[in-house]
Amino acid sequence: MRIIVHNDKCQGHARCWAQAPHIFVLDDEGYILPGNLEIPIGEQPLASRGARSCPEHALEIAPTPAPAG
Ligand code: SF4
């Protein structure tokens, strides 16, 4: 699973970080760092919870595309 980070929507609430600080890394001002997140299987429940906790909908959960071929 992948989390698409919409930095333009992030308002620095840090709710994602409160759920999983090792997944959702923030800058010095509390805004999430740019770059989409690849989530390993074992981290997916926690990552989903963190993404859903964002009140700005800045964290979009996307299924990992199936391998080509
Ligand atoms: S919860 Fe949302 S708005 Fe708050 S830091 Fe995380 S991504 Fe940004």
Tab-separated table of C-alpha atoms and ligand atoms in Angstrom:
chain	number	residue	atom	x	y	z
A	1	MET	CA	0.000	0.000	0.000
A	2	ARG	CA	1.082	3.530	-0.724
A	3	ILE	CA	0.127	6.804	0.910
A	4	ILE	CA	0.085	9.748	-1.441
A	5	VAL	CA	1.116	12.883	0.429
A	6	HIS	CA	-0.634	16.093	-0.613
A	7	ASN	CA	1.669	18.648	0.930
A	8	ASP	CA	-0.471	21.511	-0.328
A	9	LYS	CA	-3.266	20.364	2.020
A	10	CYS	CA	-1.153	19.767	5.129
A	11	GLN	CA	-1.868	22.276	7.876
A	12	GLY	CA	0.567	20.917	10.428
A	13	HIS	CA	-1.884	19.350	12.862
A	14	ALA	CA	0.537	16.441	13.489
A	15	ARG	CA	-2.291	13.976	14.046
A	16	CYS	CA	-0.706	11.541	11.611
A	17	TRP	CA	2.554	11.784	13.526
A	18	ALA	CA	0.722	11.153	16.808
A	19	GLN	CA	-0.437	7.793	15.422
A	20	ALA	CA	2.850	6.703	13.871
A	21	PRO	CA	5.854	9.023	14.200
A	22	HIS	CA	8.145	6.551	12.426
A	23	ILE	CA	5.893	6.565	9.337
A	24	PHE	CA	4.735	10.183	9.189
A	25	VAL	CA	7.837	12.312	9.552
A	26	LEU	CA	7.305	16.034	10.052
A	27	ASP	CA	9.567	19.009	9.488
A	28	ASP	CA	10.603	21.450	12.216
A	29	GLU	CA	7.313	23.336	11.873
A	30	GLY	CA	5.120	20.252	12.087
A	31	TYR	CA	4.337	19.807	8.396
A	32	ILE	CA	4.709	16.430	6.787
A	33	LEU	CA	7.763	15.956	4.612
A	34	PRO	CA	7.174	15.722	0.859
A	35	GLY	CA	7.210	12.366	-0.886
A	36	ASN	CA	4.767	9.482	-1.101
A	37	LEU	CA	5.097	6.693	1.439
A	38	GLU	CA	5.454	2.990	0.633
A	39	ILE	CA	4.012	1.084	3.569
A	40	PRO	CA	5.146	-2.459	4.336
A	41	ILE	CA	2.374	-4.996	5.011
A	42	GLY	CA	2.946	-5.114	8.757
A	43	GLU	CA	2.649	-1.343	9.112
A	44	GLN	CA	-0.530	-0.955	7.089
A	45	PRO	CA	-3.117	-0.903	9.906
A	46	LEU	CA	-1.177	1.786	11.752
A	47	ALA	CA	-0.496	3.754	8.573
A	48	SER	CA	-4.177	3.613	7.620
A	49	ARG	CA	-5.170	4.917	11.023
A	50	GLY	CA	-2.687	7.756	10.745
A	51	ALA	CA	-3.816	8.677	7.246
A	52	ARG	CA	-7.480	8.663	8.252
A	53	SER	CA	-6.720	10.868	11.238
A	54	CYS	CA	-5.657	13.764	9.021
A	55	PRO	CA	-8.451	16.356	9.138
A	56	GLU	CA	-7.210	17.985	5.924
A	57	HIS	CA	-7.319	14.798	3.815
A	58	ALA	CA	-3.673	15.343	2.979
A	59	LEU	CA	-2.889	11.627	3.188
A	60	GLU	CA	-4.498	9.585	0.427
A	61	ILE	CA	-4.440	5.815	0.767
A	62	ALA	CA	-3.755	4.071	-2.538
A	63	PRO	CA	-3.411	0.366	-3.166
A	64	THR	CA	0.003	-0.709	-4.415
A	65	PRO	CA	-0.309	-1.451	-8.139
A	66	ALA	CA	0.029	-5.105	-9.104
A	67	PRO	CA	3.391	-5.975	-10.661
A	68	ALA	CA	3.411	-5.787	-14.447
A	69	GLY	CA	3.432	-9.029	-16.390
B	1	SF4	S1	-2.400	15.142	10.153
B	1	SF4	FE1	-2.553	15.948	8.082
B	1	SF4	S2	-2.427	18.135	8.319
B	1	SF4	FE2	-1.608	17.215	10.151
B	1	SF4	S3	0.618	17.011	9.842
B	1	SF4	FE3	-0.356	15.106	9.228
B	1	SF4	S4	-0.670	15.385	7.029
B	1	SF4	FE4	-0.370	17.404	7.881
